[in-house]
Amino acid sequence: NSSTRFGNATKVTGILYDDTGEIKITLWGESAKKIQNDDILELDQAYSKKGILNNKQGGMEVIHKM
């Protein structure tokens, strides 16, 4: 858990990779609670900048656990 100005929140950081490269990712709240080490994920409507997942689209990316 991490402390924020809104109280405590669950936070998970990691690296997602495929045959094209890798990106750093941070998940918060319910999304973070659903992910375990070695899970296979698929991201839709997401993009990265300089190897970091960027959600300037207002959090519109969708994460699917495979």
Short mmCIF file of C-alpha atoms in Angstrom, two decimals:
data_model
loop_
_atom_site.label_atom_id
_atom_site.label_comp_id
_atom_site.label_asym_id
_atom_site.label_seq_id
_atom_site.Cartn_x
_atom_site.Cartn_y
_atom_site.Cartn_z
CA ASN A 1 0.00 0.00 0.00
CA SER A 2 1.04 3.56 -0.70
CA SER A 3 -0.08 6.71 1.06
CA THR A 4 -1.62 9.45 -1.07
CA ARG A 5 -3.30 12.71 -0.23
CA PHE A 6 -6.58 10.78 -0.55
CA GLY A 7 -5.54 8.04 1.91
CA ASN A 8 -3.97 4.63 1.39
CA ALA A 9 -4.06 2.97 -2.03
CA THR A 10 -2.75 -0.27 -3.48
CA LYS A 11 0.05 0.31 -6.00
CA VAL A 12 1.88 -2.17 -8.24
CA THR A 13 4.79 -1.35 -10.53
CA GLY A 14 6.33 -3.60 -13.14
CA ILE A 15 7.56 -4.08 -16.66
CA LEU A 16 5.44 -5.32 -19.56
CA TYR A 17 7.24 -6.73 -22.56
CA ASP A 18 6.64 -8.44 -25.89
CA ASP A 19 8.66 -9.07 -29.03
CA THR A 20 8.65 -5.32 -29.86
CA GLY A 21 10.07 -4.03 -26.57
CA GLU A 22 9.17 -3.25 -22.98
CA ILE A 23 7.44 -0.51 -20.98
CA LYS A 24 7.24 0.43 -17.32
CA ILE A 25 3.75 0.35 -15.83
CA THR A 26 2.17 1.44 -12.56
CA LEU A 27 -1.29 0.25 -11.56
CA TRP A 28 -3.38 1.63 -8.71
CA GLY A 29 -6.42 0.50 -6.74
CA GLU A 30 -8.55 -2.39 -8.00
CA SER A 31 -6.41 -2.84 -11.12
CA ALA A 32 -3.34 -3.37 -8.93
CA LYS A 33 -5.11 -5.93 -6.73
CA LYS A 34 -6.00 -8.13 -9.72
CA ILE A 35 -2.44 -8.52 -11.07
CA GLN A 36 0.04 -11.18 -9.93
CA ASN A 37 3.66 -11.86 -10.93
CA ASP A 38 3.94 -13.57 -14.32
CA ASP A 39 0.36 -12.71 -15.37
CA ILE A 40 -0.13 -12.23 -19.09
CA LEU A 41 -1.79 -8.89 -19.88
CA GLU A 42 -3.16 -7.22 -22.99
CA LEU A 43 -3.45 -3.43 -23.18
CA ASP A 44 -5.96 -1.70 -25.45
CA GLN A 45 -6.14 2.02 -26.22
CA ALA A 46 -2.78 2.56 -24.51
CA TYR A 47 0.51 4.04 -25.66
CA SER A 48 3.95 4.55 -24.23
CA LYS A 49 6.42 7.40 -24.38
CA LYS A 50 10.11 6.77 -23.73
CA GLY A 51 9.31 3.28 -22.43
CA ILE A 52 6.72 4.38 -19.86
CA LEU A 53 2.97 3.75 -20.09
CA ASN A 54 1.39 7.14 -20.65
CA ASN A 55 -2.25 7.76 -19.77
CA LYS A 56 -2.69 11.36 -20.83
CA GLN A 57 -5.87 10.10 -22.52
CA GLY A 58 -7.58 10.32 -19.14
CA GLY A 59 -7.10 6.70 -18.17
CA MET A 60 -8.92 5.32 -21.22
CA GLU A 61 -6.54 2.37 -21.57
CA VAL A 62 -8.05 -1.06 -20.92
CA ILE A 63 -6.05 -3.85 -19.29
CA HIS A 64 -7.14 -7.44 -19.91
CA LYS A 65 -5.74 -10.29 -17.84
CA MET A 66 -5.27 -13.25 -20.19
#
